Coordinates of C-alpha atoms in Angstrom, one line a residue:
M670 CA -103.7 -144.5 -127.7
K671 CA -100.6 -146.1 -126.2
K672 CA -98.6 -142.6 -126.3
L673 CA -101.8 -141.1 -125.3
L674 CA -101.6 -143.2 -122.1
N675 CA -97.9 -142.9 -121.8
T676 CA -97.9 -139.3 -121.4
L677 CA -101.0 -139.5 -118.6
L678 CA -99.0 -141.7 -116.5
L679 CA -96.4 -139.5 -116.6
L680 CA -98.0 -136.5 -115.6
L681 CA -99.6 -138.3 -112.4
P682 CA -98.2 -137.8 -109.2
A683 CA -95.5 -140.1 -107.5
F684 CA -98.2 -141.4 -105.1
A685 CA -100.9 -142.2 -108.1
F686 CA -100.7 -146.0 -106.7
A687 CA -104.7 -145.7 -106.3
Q688 CA -105.7 -149.8 -105.8
S689 CA -103.1 -150.4 -103.0
A690 CA -103.5 -147.3 -101.2
K691 CA -107.2 -147.5 -101.2
M692 CA -106.9 -151.3 -99.8
A693 CA -104.5 -149.9 -97.6
E694 CA -107.6 -147.0 -96.2
T695 CA -109.6 -149.9 -95.8
M696 CA -107.1 -152.0 -93.5
I697 CA -105.6 -148.7 -91.6
R698 CA -109.9 -148.2 -90.7
I699 CA -110.8 -151.8 -89.8
W700 CA -107.6 -152.5 -88.0
G701 CA -106.4 -148.7 -87.2
D702 CA -104.0 -149.8 -84.5
S703 CA -102.7 -152.7 -86.3
L704 CA -102.8 -154.7 -82.8
Q705 CA -106.1 -156.8 -83.7
L706 CA -107.2 -159.2 -86.1
A707 CA -110.8 -159.9 -87.0
G708 CA -111.8 -158.6 -83.7
R709 CA -109.7 -160.9 -82.0
P710 CA -107.0 -159.9 -79.0
A711 CA -103.5 -159.5 -80.8
H712 CA -101.1 -162.1 -80.9
W713 CA -98.2 -162.8 -83.1
T714 CA -99.7 -163.9 -86.4
Y715 CA -98.3 -164.8 -90.5
D716 CA -101.8 -162.6 -90.9
Q717 CA -100.4 -159.6 -89.8
G718 CA -96.9 -160.3 -91.7
V719 CA -98.7 -160.6 -94.9
V720 CA -101.0 -157.6 -94.1
L721 CA -97.4 -155.7 -93.9
E722 CA -95.4 -157.2 -96.9
G723 CA -97.8 -155.0 -98.8
F724 CA -97.8 -152.2 -96.6
T725 CA -94.0 -152.2 -97.3
G726 CA -94.5 -151.9 -100.8
L727 CA -96.5 -149.0 -100.9
W728 CA -94.6 -147.3 -99.0
K729 CA -91.3 -147.9 -101.1
N730 CA -93.7 -146.6 -103.8
T731 CA -95.1 -143.5 -102.2
G732 CA -92.5 -142.3 -99.8
D733 CA -95.6 -141.7 -97.7
G734 CA -94.5 -142.3 -93.9
K735 CA -98.1 -143.4 -92.6
Y736 CA -97.7 -146.6 -94.3
F737 CA -94.4 -147.0 -92.3
R738 CA -95.4 -146.2 -89.4
F739 CA -98.4 -148.5 -89.6
I740 CA -96.0 -151.3 -90.0
Q741 CA -93.6 -150.0 -87.4
T742 CA -96.6 -149.8 -84.9
G743 CA -98.0 -153.0 -85.4
M744 CA -94.8 -154.8 -84.6
D745 CA -93.5 -152.7 -81.8
H746 CA -96.8 -154.0 -79.9
Y747 CA -95.3 -157.1 -79.6
L748 CA -91.2 -156.2 -78.7
E749 CA -89.5 -155.8 -75.6
K750 CA -86.2 -153.7 -75.6
D751 CA -84.2 -157.4 -75.5
G752 CA -86.0 -158.3 -78.7
T753 CA -88.5 -160.4 -76.7
I754 CA -91.8 -161.4 -78.8
R755 CA -95.2 -161.4 -76.6
T756 CA -97.0 -164.1 -77.4
Y757 CA -95.0 -165.9 -79.3
K758 CA -93.5 -169.1 -78.2
A759 CA -90.0 -170.9 -80.1
E760 CA -90.9 -174.0 -78.7
D761 CA -94.4 -174.5 -80.6
Y762 CA -91.7 -175.0 -83.7
N763 CA -94.5 -173.6 -85.4
I764 CA -93.3 -172.2 -89.2
D765 CA -96.2 -169.7 -89.7
H766 CA -94.6 -167.5 -86.6
I767 CA -91.3 -167.2 -88.7
K768 CA -93.2 -165.0 -91.6
N769 CA -93.1 -161.5 -89.5
G770 CA -89.7 -161.6 -89.6
R771 CA -89.5 -159.8 -92.7
S772 CA -90.9 -157.0 -91.1
L773 CA -88.1 -157.0 -88.1
L774 CA -85.7 -156.7 -91.1
L775 CA -87.4 -153.8 -92.6
L776 CA -87.2 -152.0 -89.9
Y777 CA -84.0 -153.0 -88.5
K778 CA -82.6 -152.0 -91.8
V779 CA -84.3 -148.3 -91.9
T780 CA -83.9 -147.3 -87.8
N781 CA -81.0 -149.5 -87.2
E782 CA -82.8 -150.1 -83.6
E783 CA -80.7 -152.9 -81.8
K784 CA -84.3 -154.6 -80.7
Y785 CA -85.6 -155.7 -84.4
K786 CA -82.2 -157.1 -84.9
L787 CA -82.7 -159.4 -81.6
A788 CA -86.0 -160.4 -82.6
A789 CA -85.0 -161.2 -85.4
D790 CA -82.3 -163.1 -84.0
K791 CA -84.8 -165.3 -82.3
L792 CA -87.0 -166.2 -85.2
K793 CA -83.3 -167.2 -86.7
A794 CA -82.7 -169.4 -84.1
Q795 CA -86.1 -171.5 -84.0
L796 CA -85.0 -172.2 -87.6
D797 CA -81.6 -173.4 -86.3
K798 CA -83.5 -175.6 -84.3
H799 CA -86.7 -176.4 -86.4
P800 CA -87.4 -180.3 -86.5
R801 CA -86.9 -182.0 -90.0
T802 CA -88.1 -184.7 -92.5
N803 CA -84.9 -187.2 -92.5
E804 CA -84.3 -185.4 -95.8
G805 CA -84.1 -182.0 -94.0
G806 CA -86.9 -180.3 -94.7
F807 CA -89.1 -178.3 -92.0
W808 CA -91.8 -179.8 -90.4
H809 CA -94.6 -177.6 -90.7
K810 CA -95.4 -177.2 -87.0
K811 CA -94.0 -179.7 -84.1
R812 CA -97.7 -180.7 -84.0
Y813 CA -97.9 -181.8 -87.8
P814 CA -94.6 -183.9 -87.6
Y815 CA -93.3 -185.3 -90.7
Q816 CA -95.1 -182.9 -93.0
M817 CA -94.1 -180.4 -95.4
W818 CA -96.9 -177.7 -96.5
L819 CA -96.2 -175.3 -99.7
D820 CA -97.8 -172.6 -96.9
G821 CA -94.7 -173.3 -95.5
L822 CA -91.9 -172.0 -97.5
Y823 CA -93.7 -168.4 -97.9
M824 CA -93.6 -168.4 -93.9
A825 CA -90.0 -169.0 -93.6
E826 CA -87.9 -169.3 -97.0
P827 CA -87.9 -165.2 -97.6
F828 CA -87.2 -164.6 -94.1
Y829 CA -84.3 -167.3 -93.9
A830 CA -83.1 -165.8 -97.5
E831 CA -83.0 -161.9 -96.4
Y832 CA -81.6 -163.1 -93.1
A833 CA -78.7 -164.9 -94.6
A834 CA -77.8 -161.9 -97.3
L835 CA -78.0 -159.2 -94.2
F836 CA -75.6 -161.6 -92.4
H837 CA -73.3 -162.6 -95.1
D838 CA -74.3 -166.6 -94.0
E839 CA -73.4 -167.9 -97.5
A840 CA -74.0 -172.3 -96.4
A841 CA -77.9 -171.0 -95.5
F842 CA -78.3 -171.0 -99.3
K843 CA -78.2 -174.3 -100.3
D844 CA -80.3 -174.9 -97.0
I845 CA -82.8 -172.8 -98.5
T846 CA -82.8 -174.4 -102.0
R847 CA -83.5 -177.7 -100.5
Q848 CA -86.4 -176.5 -99.0
F849 CA -87.8 -175.5 -102.6
V850 CA -86.4 -178.8 -104.4
L851 CA -88.1 -180.9 -101.5
M852 CA -91.3 -179.6 -101.5
E853 CA -91.4 -180.0 -105.5
V854 CA -90.1 -183.3 -105.6
H855 CA -92.8 -184.6 -102.9
S856 CA -95.4 -182.3 -104.5
R857 CA -95.4 -182.1 -107.7
D858 CA -97.9 -184.0 -110.2
A859 CA -96.0 -184.5 -113.7
R860 CA -99.4 -184.9 -115.2
T861 CA -100.7 -181.3 -114.4
G862 CA -97.8 -179.4 -113.4
L863 CA -99.5 -178.6 -109.9
L864 CA -98.4 -178.7 -106.6
Y865 CA -100.4 -180.4 -104.0
H866 CA -101.0 -178.7 -100.5
G867 CA -98.7 -181.1 -98.1
Y868 CA -96.8 -183.9 -98.0
D869 CA -96.1 -186.6 -95.4
E870 CA -92.9 -188.1 -95.3
S871 CA -94.3 -190.7 -92.3
R872 CA -97.3 -191.7 -94.5
Q873 CA -99.4 -191.6 -91.1
Q874 CA -101.5 -189.0 -91.8
K875 CA -105.1 -190.2 -92.9
W876 CA -105.0 -187.2 -95.6
A877 CA -101.4 -188.9 -97.2
D878 CA -101.5 -191.3 -100.1
K879 CA -99.3 -194.5 -98.9
T880 CA -97.3 -194.7 -101.5
T881 CA -96.3 -191.0 -102.1
G882 CA -97.3 -189.1 -99.2
R883 CA -99.3 -186.3 -100.8
S884 CA -102.6 -185.1 -99.9
P885 CA -105.2 -185.5 -102.3
N886 CA -106.1 -182.0 -103.6
F887 CA -104.4 -179.1 -105.6
W888 CA -105.4 -176.1 -102.9
G889 CA -105.2 -172.5 -104.9
R890 CA -103.5 -170.6 -102.1
A891 CA -101.4 -172.9 -101.3
M892 CA -99.7 -173.1 -104.6
G893 CA -99.6 -169.1 -104.1
W894 CA -97.9 -169.3 -101.3
Y895 CA -95.2 -171.2 -102.7
G896 CA -95.1 -168.7 -106.0
M897 CA -94.5 -165.8 -103.7
A898 CA -92.1 -167.9 -101.4
L899 CA -90.2 -168.5 -104.6
V900 CA -89.9 -164.7 -106.2
D901 CA -89.3 -163.5 -102.6
A902 CA -86.3 -165.3 -101.6
L903 CA -85.1 -165.5 -104.9
E904 CA -84.4 -161.8 -104.3
Y905 CA -81.8 -162.2 -101.9
F906 CA -79.6 -165.2 -103.5
P907 CA -76.3 -164.0 -104.4
Q908 CA -75.5 -163.8 -107.8
G909 CA -74.3 -167.3 -109.6
H910 CA -75.1 -169.2 -106.6
P911 CA -76.4 -172.5 -108.1
G912 CA -79.6 -172.4 -105.9
K913 CA -80.8 -169.5 -107.7
D914 CA -80.9 -171.6 -111.4
S915 CA -82.7 -174.6 -109.6
L916 CA -85.1 -171.9 -108.1
I917 CA -85.9 -170.0 -111.5
Q918 CA -86.5 -173.5 -113.1
I919 CA -89.0 -174.5 -110.1
L920 CA -90.4 -171.2 -110.6
N921 CA -91.1 -171.7 -114.3
R922 CA -92.5 -175.0 -114.4
M923 CA -94.6 -173.1 -111.5
A924 CA -95.9 -170.7 -113.6
A925 CA -96.5 -172.8 -116.4
A926 CA -99.0 -174.5 -114.5
V927 CA -100.5 -171.7 -113.2
K928 CA -101.1 -170.2 -116.8
K929 CA -102.5 -174.0 -117.9
Y930 CA -105.1 -173.2 -115.0
Q931 CA -105.9 -170.0 -115.0
D932 CA -110.1 -169.6 -115.6
P933 CA -110.5 -168.6 -119.4
A934 CA -113.4 -166.3 -118.9
S935 CA -112.9 -164.8 -115.7
G936 CA -108.8 -164.5 -115.2
C937 CA -109.3 -165.4 -111.8
W938 CA -108.6 -168.7 -110.3
W939 CA -110.5 -171.5 -108.4
Q940 CA -110.4 -173.0 -104.7
V941 CA -109.6 -176.1 -106.1
L942 CA -107.4 -175.4 -109.0
D943 CA -107.9 -178.5 -111.4
K944 CA -111.9 -178.7 -111.1
A945 CA -113.2 -175.6 -112.6
K946 CA -115.9 -177.4 -113.6
E947 CA -117.1 -180.0 -110.4
K948 CA -119.9 -179.1 -108.6
G949 CA -119.6 -176.1 -105.4
N950 CA -116.3 -175.0 -106.6
Y951 CA -115.8 -170.9 -106.9
L952 CA -113.2 -168.6 -108.3
E953 CA -110.8 -167.8 -105.2
A954 CA -109.7 -163.9 -104.2
S955 CA -106.5 -164.6 -102.5
A956 CA -105.4 -167.2 -104.6
S957 CA -105.8 -164.8 -107.6
C958 CA -103.7 -162.3 -106.0
M959 CA -101.2 -164.6 -105.1
F960 CA -100.3 -165.8 -108.4
V961 CA -101.0 -162.3 -110.2
Y962 CA -97.6 -160.7 -107.6
A963 CA -95.5 -163.9 -108.3
L964 CA -96.1 -163.9 -112.3
A965 CA -95.5 -160.1 -112.5
K966 CA -92.7 -160.1 -109.8
G967 CA -91.2 -162.6 -111.8
V968 CA -91.1 -161.5 -114.9
R969 CA -90.2 -157.8 -113.6
L970 CA -87.0 -159.5 -112.1
G971 CA -86.1 -161.2 -115.2
Y972 CA -87.0 -164.8 -113.5
L973 CA -89.8 -165.1 -116.0
P974 CA -90.1 -164.3 -119.8
A975 CA -91.9 -161.4 -120.5
S976 CA -94.9 -163.0 -121.7
Y977 CA -96.4 -163.8 -118.3
S978 CA -97.4 -159.7 -118.3
A979 CA -100.2 -160.8 -120.1
V980 CA -101.2 -163.5 -117.8
A981 CA -100.6 -161.5 -114.9
D982 CA -102.9 -158.3 -116.5
K983 CA -105.5 -160.9 -117.6
G984 CA -105.7 -162.1 -113.5
Y985 CA -105.2 -158.7 -112.2
K986 CA -108.3 -157.6 -114.1
G987 CA -110.3 -160.3 -113.8
L988 CA -110.2 -160.6 -109.3
T989 CA -110.4 -156.1 -109.5
K990 CA -113.8 -157.2 -111.0
Q991 CA -114.8 -160.3 -109.4
F992 CA -113.5 -159.4 -105.6
V993 CA -112.9 -155.4 -105.2
R994 CA -115.8 -153.5 -104.3
P995 CA -115.8 -149.6 -103.3
A996 CA -116.1 -149.2 -99.4
P997 CA -119.0 -147.0 -98.4
E998 CA -116.8 -145.5 -95.7
G999 CA -114.0 -145.0 -98.6
G1000 CA -111.4 -147.1 -99.6
V1001 CA -112.2 -150.4 -101.4
N1002 CA -113.0 -154.2 -99.6
L1003 CA -111.6 -157.5 -101.1
E1004 CA -114.4 -160.3 -101.4
G1005 CA -114.1 -163.8 -101.9
T1006 CA -111.5 -165.1 -99.6
V1007 CA -111.4 -168.4 -97.9
S1008 CA -110.2 -167.8 -94.2
V1009 CA -108.3 -170.8 -93.9
A1010 CA -107.5 -174.3 -95.2
G1011 CA -105.1 -177.0 -93.6
L1012 CA -104.4 -180.7 -93.0
G1013 CA -105.0 -183.0 -90.0
G1014 CA -105.4 -181.2 -86.8
D1015 CA -108.7 -181.1 -84.3
P1016 CA -111.4 -181.5 -86.2
Y1017 CA -109.7 -183.8 -88.7
R1018 CA -109.6 -181.7 -92.2
D1019 CA -108.6 -184.5 -94.6
G1020 CA -107.9 -182.3 -97.8
S1021 CA -110.9 -184.0 -99.7
Y1022 CA -112.7 -181.8 -102.4
A1023 CA -115.6 -181.5 -99.9
Y1024 CA -113.0 -180.3 -97.1
Y1025 CA -111.6 -177.4 -99.1
L1026 CA -115.6 -176.4 -100.1
S1027 CA -116.2 -176.1 -96.5
E1028 CA -114.1 -173.6 -95.1
K1029 CA -115.9 -169.9 -94.8
V1030 CA -115.5 -167.7 -97.8
I1031 CA -115.1 -164.1 -95.9
V1032 CA -114.4 -160.0 -96.8
N1033 CA -111.1 -158.2 -95.8
D1034 CA -109.7 -161.8 -94.5
P1035 CA -106.0 -160.1 -93.8
K1036 CA -104.3 -163.0 -96.3
G1037 CA -106.2 -161.8 -99.1
V1038 CA -105.9 -158.0 -98.0
G1039 CA -102.6 -158.3 -98.3
A1040 CA -102.0 -160.5 -101.5
Y1041 CA -104.1 -157.9 -102.9
M1042 CA -102.0 -155.4 -102.2
L1043 CA -99.1 -157.0 -103.4
A1044 CA -100.3 -157.6 -106.4
S1045 CA -101.6 -154.3 -106.8
N1046 CA -98.2 -152.9 -105.9
E1047 CA -97.1 -155.1 -108.8
M1048 CA -99.0 -154.2 -111.2
E1049 CA -98.9 -150.3 -110.9
Q1050 CA -95.4 -150.7 -111.1
A1051 CA -95.6 -152.6 -114.3
A1052 CA -98.1 -149.5 -115.3
I1053 CA -95.4 -147.1 -114.9
P1054 CA -93.8 -146.1 -118.4
K1055 CA -90.4 -147.7 -118.7
T1056 CA -88.7 -144.2 -119.7
G1057 CA -85.2 -145.4 -118.2
K1058 CA -85.2 -149.0 -120.1
G1059 CA -81.6 -149.5 -120.9
V1060 CA -80.1 -146.6 -119.1
T1061 CA -77.6 -147.4 -116.7
V1062 CA -77.5 -145.0 -113.8
T1063 CA -73.8 -145.4 -111.8
I1064 CA -73.4 -144.1 -108.5
D1065 CA -69.4 -142.7 -107.1
N1066 CA -68.0 -144.7 -104.8
Y1067 CA -64.3 -143.5 -105.0
F1068 CA -64.5 -139.5 -104.3
N1069 CA -67.6 -140.6 -101.5
N1070 CA -65.9 -143.9 -100.0
E1071 CA -67.0 -144.1 -96.1
F1072 CA -66.8 -147.5 -94.4
R1073 CA -69.0 -148.8 -91.2
K1074 CA -69.4 -151.9 -89.6
S1075 CA -72.0 -154.0 -90.9
A1076 CA -74.9 -156.0 -89.2
A1077 CA -72.8 -158.8 -89.6
G1078 CA -69.4 -157.3 -88.0
Q1079 CA -67.6 -156.9 -91.4
P1080 CA -66.8 -153.4 -92.8
E1081 CA -69.5 -151.8 -95.8
S1082 CA -69.7 -149.1 -97.7
W1083 CA -72.4 -147.1 -96.9
H1084 CA -73.7 -143.2 -97.0
Y1085 CA -75.4 -142.2 -100.0
V1086 CA -75.1 -145.7 -101.9
W1087 CA -77.8 -147.7 -102.9
N1088 CA -78.4 -150.6 -100.7
E1089 CA -78.5 -148.5 -97.6
M1090 CA -82.4 -148.9 -96.2
D1091 CA -81.3 -146.4 -93.2
N1092 CA -81.4 -142.2 -93.2
G1093 CA -78.5 -141.7 -95.3
G1094 CA -78.7 -144.3 -98.1
Y1095 CA -80.2 -144.1 -101.8
S1096 CA -82.5 -147.2 -101.5
L1097 CA -85.8 -145.3 -102.2
W1098 CA -84.3 -143.3 -105.0
G1099 CA -82.9 -146.1 -106.2
H1100 CA -86.3 -147.7 -106.4
I1101 CA -87.6 -145.1 -107.8
F1102 CA -85.3 -145.9 -111.0
H1103 CA -85.9 -149.0 -111.1
N1104 CA -89.7 -148.7 -111.1
R1105 CA -88.7 -146.7 -114.5
G1106 CA -86.6 -149.7 -115.8
A1107 CA -83.1 -148.4 -115.3
T1108 CA -80.4 -150.2 -113.9
T1109 CA -78.3 -149.2 -110.9
K1110 CA -74.5 -149.5 -110.6
T1111 CA -71.7 -148.9 -108.5
L1112 CA -68.1 -147.4 -109.6
S1113 CA -66.0 -147.6 -106.9
A1114 CA -62.9 -146.8 -108.7
A1115 CA -61.2 -143.7 -110.2
P1116 CA -63.4 -142.8 -113.0
T1117 CA -61.8 -143.8 -116.5
A1118 CA -63.0 -143.2 -120.0
A1119 CA -63.5 -147.2 -119.9
T1120 CA -65.3 -147.7 -117.0
L1121 CA -67.5 -144.1 -117.7
A1122 CA -68.7 -145.4 -120.9
K1123 CA -70.5 -148.1 -119.3
T1124 CA -72.9 -145.7 -117.9
D1125 CA -75.2 -143.3 -118.9
I1126 CA -76.0 -141.1 -116.0
F1127 CA -73.2 -140.5 -113.1
L1128 CA -74.0 -139.5 -109.7
I1129 CA -71.2 -137.9 -107.7
V1130 CA -72.6 -137.2 -103.8
D1131 CA -70.7 -135.5 -101.2
P1132 CA -66.9 -136.0 -101.9
D1133 CA -64.9 -136.9 -98.6
T1134 CA -63.0 -135.2 -96.6
Q1135 CA -60.4 -136.7 -94.1
K1136 CA -63.4 -135.7 -91.1
E1137 CA -65.4 -138.8 -93.1
T1138 CA -62.5 -141.4 -94.5
T1139 CA -59.1 -140.9 -93.2
Q1140 CA -57.5 -141.1 -96.9
P1141 CA -60.0 -139.1 -99.2
N1142 CA -59.5 -139.3 -103.1
Y1143 CA -59.9 -135.9 -104.0
M1144 CA -60.8 -134.8 -107.1
T1145 CA -57.5 -134.2 -109.6
D1146 CA -56.9 -132.4 -113.3
A1147 CA -56.9 -136.0 -114.6
H1148 CA -60.3 -137.0 -113.2
A1149 CA -61.9 -134.1 -114.0
E1150 CA -60.8 -134.2 -117.5
E1151 CA -62.1 -137.9 -117.9
I1152 CA -65.8 -136.9 -116.5
Y1153 CA -65.4 -133.8 -118.9
N1154 CA -64.8 -135.4 -121.7
W1155 CA -67.3 -138.2 -120.9
V1156 CA -70.1 -135.7 -120.5
K1157 CA -69.1 -133.8 -123.8
K1158 CA -69.9 -137.0 -125.5
G1159 CA -73.0 -137.3 -124.3
G1160 CA -73.0 -138.4 -120.6
V1161 CA -75.2 -136.9 -117.6
L1162 CA -73.2 -136.0 -114.8
V1163 CA -75.3 -135.3 -111.8
I1164 CA -73.6 -133.1 -108.8
L1165 CA -75.0 -133.8 -105.3
Q1166 CA -72.4 -131.3 -103.4
N1167 CA -73.1 -130.5 -98.9
D1168 CA -72.2 -127.5 -97.2
A1169 CA -68.8 -126.1 -96.4
G1170 CA -67.8 -128.1 -93.3
N1171 CA -69.5 -131.3 -94.7
S1172 CA -67.9 -132.4 -97.7
E1173 CA -64.8 -131.3 -99.8
I1174 CA -65.7 -128.0 -102.4
K1175 CA -62.5 -126.3 -102.8
T1176 CA -60.7 -129.3 -105.2
F1177 CA -63.5 -130.8 -106.2
N1178 CA -64.2 -127.6 -107.8
K1179 CA -61.5 -128.1 -110.5
L1180 CA -64.5 -130.4 -111.9
T1181 CA -67.6 -128.4 -111.5
G1182 CA -65.9 -125.3 -112.5
R1183 CA -65.4 -126.6 -115.9
F1184 CA -68.7 -126.6 -116.6
G1185 CA -68.8 -123.2 -115.1
I1186 CA -70.7 -124.5 -111.9
T1187 CA -68.5 -123.0 -108.8
F1188 CA -70.0 -124.4 -105.1
K1189 CA -69.4 -121.6 -102.9
E1190 CA -68.3 -123.3 -99.4
D1191 CA -71.2 -121.6 -97.9
S1192 CA -74.3 -122.9 -96.0
R1193 CA -77.6 -121.9 -95.9
N1194 CA -80.9 -122.9 -94.4
H1195 CA -79.7 -124.1 -91.4
V1196 CA -82.8 -125.9 -89.3
E1197 CA -82.8 -126.2 -85.9
G1198 CA -84.5 -129.0 -84.3
K1199 CA -87.9 -130.0 -85.8
Q1200 CA -88.4 -126.8 -87.7
F1201 CA -89.0 -127.6 -90.4
E1202 CA -90.2 -124.8 -92.4
Q1203 CA -86.7 -123.4 -92.3
G1204 CA -85.4 -125.8 -95.1
A1205 CA -89.0 -125.2 -96.8
L1206 CA -87.9 -124.2 -100.5
F1207 CA -90.9 -123.4 -103.3
L1208 CA -90.0 -124.1 -106.8
P1209 CA -92.6 -121.9 -109.7
A1210 CA -94.9 -123.4 -111.7
G1211 CA -93.4 -124.4 -114.9
N1212 CA -89.9 -125.1 -114.0
E1213 CA -88.2 -127.2 -116.4
V1214 CA -86.5 -129.8 -114.4
F1215 CA -89.8 -130.2 -111.4
P1216 CA -92.5 -129.7 -113.4
H1217 CA -95.0 -131.9 -110.7
T1218 CA -93.6 -130.5 -107.4
K1219 CA -94.3 -127.4 -105.6
K1220 CA -92.8 -127.2 -102.1
I1221 CA -88.8 -129.0 -101.2
Y1222 CA -86.7 -129.5 -98.0
I1223 CA -83.3 -128.7 -98.4
K1224 CA -81.0 -127.8 -95.5
E1225 CA -77.4 -126.8 -95.0
I1226 CA -77.2 -126.0 -98.8
S1227 CA -73.9 -125.0 -100.2
T1228 CA -75.1 -122.2 -103.0
I1229 CA -73.9 -122.2 -106.4
A1230 CA -72.2 -119.5 -108.9
T1231 CA -72.6 -119.8 -112.1
A1232 CA -71.1 -118.8 -115.3
Q1233 CA -71.2 -119.8 -119.0
P1234 CA -72.1 -122.6 -119.9
A1235 CA -74.2 -123.4 -117.1
K1236 CA -77.4 -121.4 -116.0
A1237 CA -79.6 -121.2 -112.8
V1238 CA -82.5 -123.4 -112.7
Y1239 CA -83.8 -122.3 -109.3
T1240 CA -83.0 -119.4 -107.5
D1241 CA -84.0 -118.3 -103.2
K1242 CA -83.2 -115.1 -102.5
G1243 CA -80.8 -114.0 -104.6
D1244 CA -79.0 -117.6 -104.1
V1245 CA -78.3 -120.0 -107.3
V1246 CA -79.4 -123.5 -105.6
M1247 CA -79.8 -125.7 -108.3
A1248 CA -78.1 -125.2 -112.2
V1249 CA -77.5 -126.9 -115.1
S1250 CA -75.2 -127.2 -117.8
K1251 CA -75.0 -128.3 -121.5
V1252 CA -71.6 -129.3 -122.8
G1253 CA -71.2 -130.7 -126.1
K1254 CA -74.2 -133.6 -126.3
G1255 CA -74.1 -133.7 -122.5
T1256 CA -75.6 -132.4 -119.5
V1257 CA -74.6 -131.4 -115.8
F1258 CA -77.1 -130.8 -113.3
A1259 CA -75.8 -129.4 -109.7
V1260 CA -77.2 -128.8 -105.9
G1261 CA -75.7 -128.0 -102.8
D1262 CA -77.3 -131.0 -101.0
P1263 CA -77.2 -134.7 -101.0
W1264 CA -80.7 -134.0 -101.4
F1265 CA -82.6 -137.8 -101.9
Y1266 CA -81.0 -139.5 -99.4
N1267 CA -83.7 -141.6 -97.6
E1268 CA -84.2 -139.5 -94.5
Y1269 CA -85.5 -136.7 -97.3
L1270 CA -87.9 -139.1 -99.0
D1271 CA -89.2 -141.5 -96.8
G1272 CA -91.8 -139.5 -94.9
R1273 CA -91.0 -140.7 -91.7
R1274 CA -89.6 -137.3 -90.4
L1275 CA -90.5 -134.6 -92.7
P1276 CA -94.1 -133.3 -92.4
A1277 CA -96.7 -134.5 -95.8
S1278 CA -96.5 -131.0 -97.1
F1279 CA -93.3 -131.7 -98.7
E1280 CA -92.9 -132.9 -102.3
N1281 CA -89.6 -134.7 -101.6
Y1282 CA -90.3 -137.9 -103.3
Q1283 CA -92.0 -136.6 -106.0
A1284 CA -89.2 -134.2 -106.5
A1285 CA -86.9 -137.3 -107.0
V1286 CA -89.7 -138.6 -109.9
D1287 CA -89.2 -135.2 -111.6
L1288 CA -85.9 -135.3 -111.3
T1289 CA -85.4 -138.7 -112.6
E1290 CA -87.8 -138.2 -115.6
W1291 CA -86.0 -134.9 -116.6
L1292 CA -82.8 -137.1 -116.5
F1293 CA -83.9 -139.9 -118.5
K1294 CA -85.1 -137.0 -121.2
Q1295 CA -81.3 -136.1 -121.4
V1296 CA -79.7 -139.1 -122.0
V1297 CA -78.4 -139.4 -125.6
R1298 CA -80.0 -142.4 -126.9
K1299 CA -77.7 -145.1 -128.9

């Protein structure tokens, strides 16, 4: 049965992220221009940011441009060209207002538009001046002095960490670690392992225990925010940073408590976590979604033991049954989310059990919807068969070795590299590899037997000319011999050339010619402006490499001449566009275009009729099948 299920999943198209897509359909219908929230005039609010996080994950998993446009439209409504954010007031020192900064950073990385960076800079400037407790913890808001709430960690720290990583601010990670450590030290209950909603350093609030400063109850969504904050911030911590180990330990302690208080019957979690049997308590949707997301992502990234997958799976099945209902207009509705819960304020919220039960429970609350999309994205990623488990995919950064200035003004490698999110990067293809269990690496030195032995699949893309790099590293007979011998032993080589004038071809043919593949130094499929159909190619049914793909887009292709042992796997109008060669135990796939860079996969530019994202999935799965498993 398991083998059959895996086979069926492999046959699904790339866009089969069904539950998250259904929730997105509802949000686009209800919140069509992403400018209004629950019927209120649009204002800068963290609620929107949570929903946009869900859309970000769905966009990466599908390459469907409508999800990216939803994010961009939502943020653009608030931004001026100079990065000014309409309705945002830095002087309020409200930590909630930092949340949307992650959407700004995404937009900046993908589009390179300066206004997104300038707006993100303004949020970072708020953090730089944000009032703190005497120990250095961010106040939740200026109007809530000396208070730290679990919610605030999610609102600020993932953005803070992502910004620090982008701008190489190593010192920031010590401060980020401090926020999580202080919150746990002051809010964690040793007996249950749960964290109280808030902590008042001054002990002045009526809700604060006069000895500990803690609020009196364990609110589900508050701990959900904290869990999501941990897994999202951890992604950006530098390897080897001591704070990373500290946060992983905190996450593991939190996960143990979350598992302990999961309702055994439903798989969900309660509004007040430790009072399952008390009158009036209820299973709550947003907390359940957040816990599923934090646990599933923690397992995927290796921060939590694999055993937590079962907890996440039980939770996801439970919340789907408990809270998710088909919407008559299409899509789904999410029931059972408490609209809000806080501490202090006017009218005063005392943090009592009765208070947490008094707030309204509503349908399609954006906090719940965003968390549900995040949980669905993770669980649907987890359901993809891990056909690439144990496989290492390495991209060359020697023959293609271009540099530019980074956001921080430092030299950085770019153009067909894994971590680049703009048009010329391979971040989405890397995401496809990761979703299937593979590891991606980069080789920046000349290939040798020793370095190639560490990889299963080796990608060489668009070898440099002097136009791109002052001193290009050209293919030599010695390099070709090393790579040829590696392929003979079982290596899988992927050649993504480019057309004449945009790539070094003549010398590079020293390598490809050994496999019977010669690039012709020509250029076909020229596309004028947005006349994308000029770049359309149609794959016949039964293509061995692309069994689920029909229409693809490739422009300015260097065509191929084949000789034994190579064979054409796709021709068009008499031209060989793609070829495969088998040598010894290994395999070579070649096409005359860099092809799977983000501009071709992300749906922002190409019409939806092109299936390049699906083609990337098909090629990925085919490459895995060529790997000689040790």
